Coordinates of C-alpha atoms and ligand atoms in Angstrom, one line a residue:
M1 CA 151.3 21.6 -161.0
G2 CA 148.1 21.5 -163.1
Q3 CA 145.4 24.0 -163.9
Y4 CA 141.6 24.3 -163.7
I5 CA 140.0 26.2 -166.6
I6 CA 136.6 27.4 -165.7
E7 CA 134.0 29.2 -167.8
G8 CA 131.9 31.2 -165.3
G9 CA 128.2 32.0 -165.4
K10 CA 126.6 28.6 -165.5
S11 CA 123.9 27.7 -163.0
L12 CA 124.1 24.4 -161.2
C13 CA 121.5 21.7 -160.8
G14 CA 121.4 18.1 -159.6
S15 CA 123.1 16.5 -156.7
V16 CA 126.6 15.7 -155.4
R17 CA 127.6 13.1 -152.8
I18 CA 130.2 14.2 -150.2
Q19 CA 133.5 12.4 -149.8
G20 CA 134.9 10.9 -146.6
A21 CA 136.5 13.5 -144.3
K22 CA 140.2 14.1 -145.0
N23 CA 140.8 15.4 -141.5
S24 CA 139.2 12.2 -140.1
A25 CA 140.9 9.7 -142.5
L26 CA 144.4 11.1 -141.8
P27 CA 144.4 10.5 -138.0
I28 CA 142.5 7.3 -138.3
L29 CA 145.0 5.8 -140.8
A30 CA 147.8 6.9 -138.4
A31 CA 145.9 5.3 -135.6
T32 CA 146.1 1.9 -137.3
V33 CA 149.7 1.9 -136.2
A34 CA 148.6 2.0 -132.6
V35 CA 146.0 -0.7 -133.2
G36 CA 148.7 -3.2 -134.3
T37 CA 146.4 -5.6 -136.1
P38 CA 144.8 -5.5 -139.6
C39 CA 142.1 -2.7 -140.0
V40 CA 139.9 -1.9 -143.0
I41 CA 138.9 1.8 -143.5
H42 CA 135.9 2.5 -145.8
N43 CA 134.8 5.8 -147.3
C44 CA 138.4 6.9 -147.6
P45 CA 138.7 9.8 -150.0
D46 CA 141.1 9.7 -153.0
L47 CA 143.5 12.6 -152.1
S48 CA 147.2 13.4 -152.3
D49 CA 147.3 13.7 -148.5
I50 CA 146.0 10.2 -148.2
D51 CA 148.6 9.0 -150.7
A52 CA 151.3 10.7 -148.5
T53 CA 149.9 8.9 -145.4
L54 CA 149.9 5.5 -147.1
K55 CA 153.5 6.2 -148.1
I56 CA 154.4 6.8 -144.5
L57 CA 152.6 3.6 -143.4
R58 CA 154.4 1.5 -146.0
S59 CA 157.8 3.1 -145.0
L60 CA 157.1 1.9 -141.4
G61 CA 156.7 -1.7 -142.7
C62 CA 152.9 -1.8 -142.7
E63 CA 151.1 -3.8 -145.3
V64 CA 148.7 -1.5 -147.2
H65 CA 146.1 -2.3 -149.8
R66 CA 143.9 0.2 -151.5
S67 CA 140.8 -0.2 -153.7
V68 CA 138.3 2.5 -154.6
G69 CA 137.2 4.1 -151.3
T70 CA 138.7 1.4 -149.1
V71 CA 142.1 1.1 -147.5
S72 CA 143.3 -1.9 -145.5
V73 CA 146.3 -1.6 -143.2
D74 CA 148.1 -4.4 -141.3
S75 CA 150.6 -2.8 -138.9
S76 CA 151.3 -6.0 -137.0
R77 CA 154.8 -6.2 -138.5
I78 CA 156.1 -2.7 -138.1
S79 CA 159.8 -2.7 -138.8
L80 CA 160.7 1.0 -138.3
N81 CA 159.7 3.8 -135.9
S82 CA 161.3 6.7 -137.8
I83 CA 159.8 8.7 -140.6
D84 CA 161.9 10.2 -143.4
D85 CA 162.1 14.0 -143.5
V86 CA 160.8 14.1 -147.1
L87 CA 157.6 12.3 -146.1
M88 CA 157.2 14.4 -142.9
R89 CA 157.3 17.6 -145.0
E90 CA 154.6 16.5 -147.4
M91 CA 151.7 17.4 -144.9
R92 CA 150.9 18.7 -141.5
S93 CA 149.2 15.6 -140.2
S94 CA 152.4 13.5 -140.4
I95 CA 153.0 14.7 -136.8
I96 CA 150.0 12.5 -135.8
F97 CA 152.2 9.5 -136.3
L98 CA 154.2 10.6 -133.2
G99 CA 151.6 9.4 -130.7
A100 CA 150.7 6.3 -132.7
L101 CA 154.3 5.2 -133.0
V102 CA 155.1 5.7 -129.4
S103 CA 152.0 3.7 -128.5
A104 CA 153.0 0.9 -130.8
T105 CA 156.8 0.7 -130.4
G106 CA 157.8 2.9 -127.4
E107 CA 159.7 5.2 -129.8
A108 CA 159.3 7.7 -132.6
V109 CA 161.9 9.6 -134.6
M110 CA 160.7 12.3 -137.0
T111 CA 161.2 15.9 -138.1
A112 CA 158.8 18.9 -138.0
P113 CA 155.8 18.4 -140.2
G114 CA 155.1 20.3 -143.5
G115 CA 151.6 21.3 -144.6
C116 CA 149.9 24.3 -146.2
D117 CA 151.7 27.6 -145.5
I118 CA 148.8 29.2 -143.6
G119 CA 150.9 30.0 -140.5
L120 CA 153.9 28.9 -138.5
R121 CA 152.0 25.8 -137.2
P122 CA 154.3 25.0 -134.3
I123 CA 154.1 21.7 -132.4
D124 CA 154.9 22.9 -128.9
L125 CA 151.6 21.7 -127.5
H126 CA 152.1 18.3 -129.0
L127 CA 155.6 17.9 -127.5
A128 CA 154.7 19.4 -124.1
A129 CA 151.8 16.9 -123.9
M130 CA 154.1 14.0 -124.8
R131 CA 156.4 15.0 -121.9
K132 CA 153.4 15.0 -119.5
L133 CA 152.8 11.4 -120.5
G134 CA 156.3 10.4 -119.4
I135 CA 157.7 10.4 -122.9
R136 CA 161.3 11.6 -123.3
V137 CA 161.4 14.2 -126.1
A138 CA 164.8 15.2 -127.5
E139 CA 165.0 17.8 -130.2
R140 CA 168.4 18.0 -131.9
H141 CA 169.7 18.8 -135.4
G142 CA 166.1 19.2 -136.6
K143 CA 165.1 15.7 -135.4
I144 CA 162.5 14.9 -132.8
R145 CA 163.2 11.7 -130.8
C146 CA 160.5 10.4 -128.5
S147 CA 160.9 7.3 -126.3
C148 CA 159.6 5.7 -123.2
K149 CA 159.1 2.1 -121.9
R150 CA 155.4 2.6 -121.2
V151 CA 153.4 5.7 -121.5
R152 CA 151.9 6.8 -118.2
G153 CA 148.5 8.4 -118.1
N154 CA 148.3 11.9 -116.8
K155 CA 146.1 15.0 -116.7
I156 CA 146.9 17.4 -119.6
T157 CA 145.5 21.0 -119.9
L158 CA 145.8 22.4 -123.4
S159 CA 146.4 26.2 -123.6
F160 CA 144.5 26.1 -126.9
P161 CA 142.1 23.4 -128.1
S162 CA 144.5 22.2 -130.8
V163 CA 143.0 19.5 -133.0
G164 CA 146.3 17.8 -133.8
A165 CA 147.6 18.0 -130.2
T166 CA 144.3 16.4 -129.0
E167 CA 144.6 13.6 -131.5
N168 CA 148.3 13.0 -130.6
I169 CA 147.5 12.8 -126.9
I170 CA 144.7 10.3 -127.6
L171 CA 147.0 8.2 -129.8
A172 CA 149.8 8.3 -127.3
S173 CA 147.6 7.4 -124.3
V174 CA 145.2 4.8 -125.8
R175 CA 147.5 1.9 -124.7
A176 CA 149.1 3.7 -121.7
S177 CA 149.1 2.5 -118.1
G178 CA 146.5 4.5 -116.2
V179 CA 144.1 7.2 -117.2
T180 CA 144.7 10.4 -119.2
T181 CA 142.4 13.4 -119.0
I182 CA 142.6 16.1 -121.6
I183 CA 141.3 19.5 -120.4
N184 CA 140.4 22.1 -123.1
A185 CA 140.4 19.4 -125.7
A186 CA 139.5 20.2 -129.3
R187 CA 135.7 19.4 -129.9
E188 CA 135.9 19.0 -133.7
P189 CA 133.8 16.1 -135.2
E190 CA 137.0 14.6 -136.5
I191 CA 138.1 14.0 -132.9
V192 CA 134.8 12.1 -132.3
D193 CA 135.4 10.0 -135.4
L194 CA 138.9 9.1 -134.2
A195 CA 137.6 8.2 -130.8
M196 CA 134.8 6.1 -132.3
F197 CA 137.3 4.3 -134.5
L198 CA 139.6 3.5 -131.5
N199 CA 136.7 2.5 -129.2
S200 CA 135.5 0.1 -131.9
C201 CA 139.0 -1.4 -131.7
G202 CA 138.5 -1.9 -127.9
A203 CA 139.8 1.5 -126.6
R204 CA 138.2 3.2 -123.6
I205 CA 137.8 6.9 -124.6
S206 CA 134.9 9.0 -123.3
G207 CA 134.0 12.7 -123.7
A208 CA 135.2 13.0 -127.3
G209 CA 133.4 16.1 -128.8
E210 CA 133.5 17.8 -125.4
S211 CA 136.2 19.9 -123.8
V212 CA 137.2 17.1 -121.4
I213 CA 138.2 13.8 -122.8
V214 CA 139.2 10.8 -120.6
I215 CA 141.3 8.0 -122.1
E216 CA 141.6 4.8 -120.0
G217 CA 144.7 3.0 -121.3
V218 CA 144.1 -0.6 -122.4
E219 CA 146.7 -3.4 -123.0
R220 CA 145.8 -4.1 -126.6
L221 CA 143.5 -3.2 -129.4
H222 CA 141.8 -5.4 -132.0
S223 CA 141.0 -5.4 -135.7
V224 CA 138.0 -3.5 -137.1
Q225 CA 136.3 -2.3 -140.2
Y226 CA 135.3 1.4 -140.0
A227 CA 133.7 3.9 -142.3
I228 CA 135.0 7.5 -142.2
M229 CA 132.4 10.3 -141.6
P230 CA 131.5 12.8 -144.4
D231 CA 133.7 15.8 -144.9
R232 CA 131.9 18.9 -143.5
I233 CA 134.4 21.3 -145.2
V234 CA 133.8 19.8 -148.6
A235 CA 130.1 20.0 -148.0
G236 CA 130.5 23.7 -147.2
T237 CA 132.4 24.1 -150.4
Y238 CA 129.7 22.7 -152.7
M239 CA 127.1 24.8 -150.8
S240 CA 129.2 27.9 -151.7
A241 CA 129.2 26.8 -155.3
A242 CA 125.4 26.8 -155.3
A243 CA 125.3 30.1 -153.4
V244 CA 127.5 32.1 -155.9
T245 CA 125.7 30.8 -158.9
G246 CA 122.1 31.4 -157.7
S247 CA 121.4 27.7 -158.0
S248 CA 119.5 25.0 -156.2
V249 CA 121.6 21.9 -155.5
I250 CA 121.1 18.7 -153.4
I251 CA 124.1 17.7 -151.3
E252 CA 124.1 14.0 -150.1
D253 CA 125.9 12.3 -147.3
V254 CA 126.2 15.1 -144.8
I255 CA 125.9 15.3 -141.0
P256 CA 123.8 18.5 -140.6
S257 CA 124.9 19.1 -137.0
H258 CA 128.5 19.4 -138.2
L259 CA 127.5 22.3 -140.4
A260 CA 125.5 24.4 -138.0
P261 CA 127.8 27.4 -138.0
V262 CA 128.1 27.3 -141.8
F263 CA 124.3 27.0 -142.2
S264 CA 123.6 30.2 -140.4
C265 CA 126.1 32.0 -142.5
F266 CA 124.5 30.8 -145.7
E267 CA 121.0 31.7 -144.4
Q268 CA 122.2 35.2 -143.7
T269 CA 123.1 35.5 -147.4
G270 CA 119.5 34.6 -148.3
C271 CA 120.1 31.0 -149.1
R272 CA 117.4 28.5 -148.1
I273 CA 118.6 25.2 -146.6
E274 CA 116.2 22.2 -146.4
V275 CA 117.5 19.2 -144.5
S276 CA 116.2 15.7 -144.8
G277 CA 118.2 13.0 -142.9
N278 CA 121.7 12.9 -144.3
K279 CA 121.0 15.1 -147.3
L280 CA 120.2 18.8 -147.8
R281 CA 119.0 21.1 -150.6
I282 CA 120.5 24.6 -150.8
T283 CA 118.6 27.1 -152.9
A284 CA 120.3 30.5 -153.5
P285 CA 118.7 33.8 -154.3
K286 CA 119.7 35.6 -157.6
K287 CA 121.6 38.2 -155.5
L288 CA 123.2 37.3 -152.2
C289 CA 123.0 39.5 -149.1
A290 CA 126.3 40.1 -147.3
P291 CA 126.5 37.8 -144.3
D292 CA 127.1 39.2 -140.8
T293 CA 130.7 39.3 -139.4
I294 CA 132.4 35.9 -139.7
R295 CA 134.7 35.0 -136.8
T296 CA 136.6 31.7 -137.2
M297 CA 136.7 29.8 -134.0
P298 CA 137.4 26.3 -132.7
Y299 CA 134.4 23.9 -133.2
P300 CA 131.5 24.5 -132.7
G301 CA 132.4 28.0 -133.9
F302 CA 132.7 28.9 -137.6
P303 CA 135.4 26.6 -139.1
T304 CA 138.6 28.3 -140.3
D305 CA 138.7 25.8 -143.2
C306 CA 135.5 27.4 -144.6
Q307 CA 136.8 31.0 -144.3
A308 CA 138.4 31.2 -147.7
I309 CA 135.3 29.9 -149.5
M310 CA 133.0 32.2 -147.5
T311 CA 135.2 35.1 -148.5
A312 CA 134.6 34.2 -152.1
V313 CA 130.8 34.1 -151.4
A314 CA 130.9 37.5 -149.6
S315 CA 132.9 39.0 -152.5
V316 CA 129.8 38.9 -154.7
A317 CA 127.2 39.6 -152.0
D318 CA 125.3 42.8 -151.7
G319 CA 126.9 44.8 -148.8
V320 CA 130.0 44.6 -146.6
T321 CA 131.2 41.6 -144.6
L322 CA 133.9 41.6 -141.9
I323 CA 135.9 38.3 -141.8
N324 CA 138.0 37.8 -138.6
E325 CA 140.5 34.9 -138.9
N326 CA 141.4 33.9 -135.4
I327 CA 143.0 30.5 -135.9
F328 CA 145.9 30.9 -138.4
E329 CA 148.1 33.9 -138.9
N330 CA 148.5 33.6 -142.6
R331 CA 145.1 32.5 -144.0
F332 CA 144.2 35.4 -146.2
R333 CA 146.4 34.5 -149.1
H334 CA 143.4 34.0 -151.4
V335 CA 142.5 37.7 -151.0
S336 CA 145.1 39.1 -153.4
E337 CA 144.0 36.5 -156.0
L338 CA 140.3 37.3 -155.5
N339 CA 141.1 41.0 -156.0
R340 CA 142.8 40.1 -159.3
M341 CA 139.3 38.9 -160.3
G342 CA 137.7 42.3 -159.4
A343 CA 136.9 41.6 -155.8
D344 CA 137.1 44.5 -153.3
I345 CA 138.7 43.1 -150.2
R346 CA 141.1 44.9 -147.8
V347 CA 143.0 43.1 -145.1
Y348 CA 143.9 44.7 -141.8
D349 CA 145.9 42.2 -139.7
K350 CA 143.4 39.5 -138.7
V351 CA 140.3 41.1 -140.4
A352 CA 139.3 41.2 -144.0
V353 CA 136.8 43.8 -145.1
V354 CA 134.9 42.5 -148.1
R355 CA 132.8 44.9 -150.1
G356 CA 130.6 42.8 -152.4
V357 CA 130.8 43.7 -156.1
D358 CA 128.3 43.0 -158.8
R359 CA 130.3 40.5 -160.7
L360 CA 133.9 39.1 -160.6
Q361 CA 135.9 38.9 -163.9
G362 CA 137.6 35.7 -165.0
A363 CA 141.4 35.9 -164.6
C364 CA 144.6 33.8 -164.3
V365 CA 145.1 33.2 -160.6
D366 CA 147.3 31.0 -158.3
A367 CA 146.2 28.6 -155.6
T368 CA 148.5 29.2 -152.6
D369 CA 147.0 26.5 -150.3
L370 CA 144.3 23.9 -150.2
R371 CA 141.3 26.1 -149.1
A372 CA 142.5 29.2 -150.9
G373 CA 142.6 27.2 -154.1
A374 CA 139.0 26.0 -153.5
A375 CA 137.9 29.6 -153.0
L376 CA 139.3 30.6 -156.4
V377 CA 137.4 27.8 -158.1
I378 CA 134.2 29.0 -156.4
A379 CA 134.9 32.5 -157.5
G380 CA 135.5 31.2 -161.1
L381 CA 132.1 29.6 -161.2
C382 CA 130.4 33.0 -161.0
A383 CA 133.0 35.2 -162.7
E384 CA 132.4 36.7 -166.2
G385 CA 134.5 34.8 -168.7
V386 CA 137.2 32.3 -168.2
T387 CA 139.2 31.7 -165.0
T388 CA 142.4 29.7 -164.9
V389 CA 143.4 28.4 -161.5
N390 CA 147.1 27.4 -161.3
S391 CA 148.9 25.1 -158.8
I392 CA 145.9 22.9 -158.3
H393 CA 148.0 20.3 -156.6
Y394 CA 147.1 22.1 -153.5
I395 CA 143.4 21.5 -154.2
D396 CA 144.1 17.8 -154.8
R397 CA 145.2 17.5 -151.1
G398 CA 141.6 17.8 -150.0
Y399 CA 139.1 17.5 -152.8
D400 CA 138.3 14.1 -154.4
S401 CA 137.0 14.4 -158.0
L402 CA 136.2 18.1 -157.7
A403 CA 136.1 18.8 -161.5
E404 CA 134.0 15.6 -162.1
N405 CA 131.5 16.6 -159.4
L406 CA 131.3 20.2 -160.6
T407 CA 130.8 19.0 -164.2
S408 CA 128.0 16.7 -163.1
L409 CA 126.3 19.8 -161.6
G410 CA 126.5 21.7 -164.9
V411 CA 129.8 23.6 -164.5
S412 CA 132.1 24.1 -167.4
I413 CA 135.5 23.1 -165.9
R414 CA 138.4 21.2 -167.2
R415 CA 141.7 20.1 -165.8
K416 CA 145.0 20.7 -167.6
D417 CA 148.0 18.9 -166.1
Ligands
EPZ501 C1 143.8 20.7 -138.1 O1 145.1 21.3 -138.2 C2 143.3 20.6 -139.5 N1 144.2 19.7 -140.3 C3 143.2 21.9 -140.2 O2 142.7 21.7 -141.6 C4 142.3 22.8 -139.5 O3 142.3 24.1 -140.1 C5 142.8 22.9 -138.0 O4 142.9 21.6 -137.4 C6 141.8 23.8 -137.2 O5 140.6 23.2 -137.2 C7 144.1 18.3 -140.1 O6 143.3 17.8 -139.3 C8 145.0 17.5 -140.9 P1 145.4 23.0 -134.6 P2 146.0 21.4 -136.9 O7 146.5 22.3 -134.0 O8 145.8 20.2 -136.1 C9 148.2 26.5 -133.1 C10 142.6 21.9 -143.9 O9 142.5 22.8 -144.7 N2 149.1 25.5 -132.5 O10 144.1 23.0 -134.1 O11 147.4 21.8 -137.4 C11 148.3 26.5 -134.6 O12 149.5 27.3 -135.0 C12 143.6 22.0 -142.7 O13 142.0 20.8 -144.0 C13 150.1 25.8 -131.7 O14 150.4 27.0 -131.5 O15 145.3 22.7 -136.2 C14 147.1 27.2 -135.0 O16 147.2 28.6 -134.9 C15 144.3 23.3 -142.6 N3 150.9 24.8 -131.2 C16 146.1 26.8 -134.0 O17 146.9 26.3 -132.9 C17 150.7 23.5 -131.4 O18 151.4 22.7 -130.9 C18 145.2 25.6 -134.4 O19 146.0 24.6 -134.8 C19 149.6 23.2 -132.2 C20 148.8 24.2 -132.8

């Protein structure tokens, strides 16, 4: 399970380089199954969710090699098109193998995915889209069996711009006969990264990053080397570390346009952000002002994955912040743990009312999911005394070398496994 033990009150200085994006690397690694020839993925972060994905690739018969930051996958000799329930339950993004396997083998057998307990996380949009593509979908005894001779392109309108459903449709239709159009597609940068990876393999995908994406099916795809884009959520996390400690920190390897909604929130707290190419410097005031109301929305709105860390920032800002979580129905689990540290946060259904306090107090708290765990670490950086964060295996899902990076910025943090 593991713990982080953090001594609060240190100010940060120096610079940190941002890892490759988890939510890009996961669908791109799954996409190597649809490519069907050897691919090399660079800037791949070292995370437990990546480990889980590589386990799935190996279980399917792919040849997988990993060195620091680079993963090579040869899916030319896939021997299986079903994924074991234990592997499916390890993370949400295992569902992305559905579209990739159908593309590669015409069949996929799996169970419902796992993932952080931040809501019900149904897959109805995924399965309805598969059926629209002419794929037979049978759900019996907890198993999902998908099959078809050849995927047929079609027009699919999503009732919600689901990231995972958009990715699954792209992966299922990339080698289909005919053209697929996704209406109300997710616009997240991770969708663009997936489309750029597939286009570099010879796919014909246009409109990624917009609400309408067109995928013209191609017969086959070819090998490629590809570098994953930087992780915008991890960048936001290190920005919040600087904000709560009144520090000035340089953050390297970012794509500023991906962080626009997060930038404006930090600026409202009084932080100054200076951008230069793919790096930024964030300089925080000694006392933060409470940001305006935060509403989580699909991209380019404020990202739900930054909600928990911004709740930690607001908890020590001067004033009151309303935080409206619109994406997941159970994503305030960090609130009770922050209140253990002296925060003053009340939750009314989808809205958290955060009254900033002078200072948090160090305490023993539990991470309940990936971003909630990150929020507790951020709170520990500015709390008085020592904070112990338990169950940090959740944090390992999305943060590569978190303790090492924070230590290099001047934080007193140590890991106890
Ligand atoms: C992706 O999850 C990310 N995960 C999440 O990041 C992120 O929070 C989320 O997108 C939103 O940006 C990965 O990319 C691996 P959705 P995903 O489908 O694809 C509902 C993190 O911390 N929905 O856009 O699961 C769903 O219940 C993780 O890194 C349906 O109702 O998100 C949710 O309320 C957490 N039916 C909303 O849509 C469906 O078939 C958004 O889900 C699919 C989704």
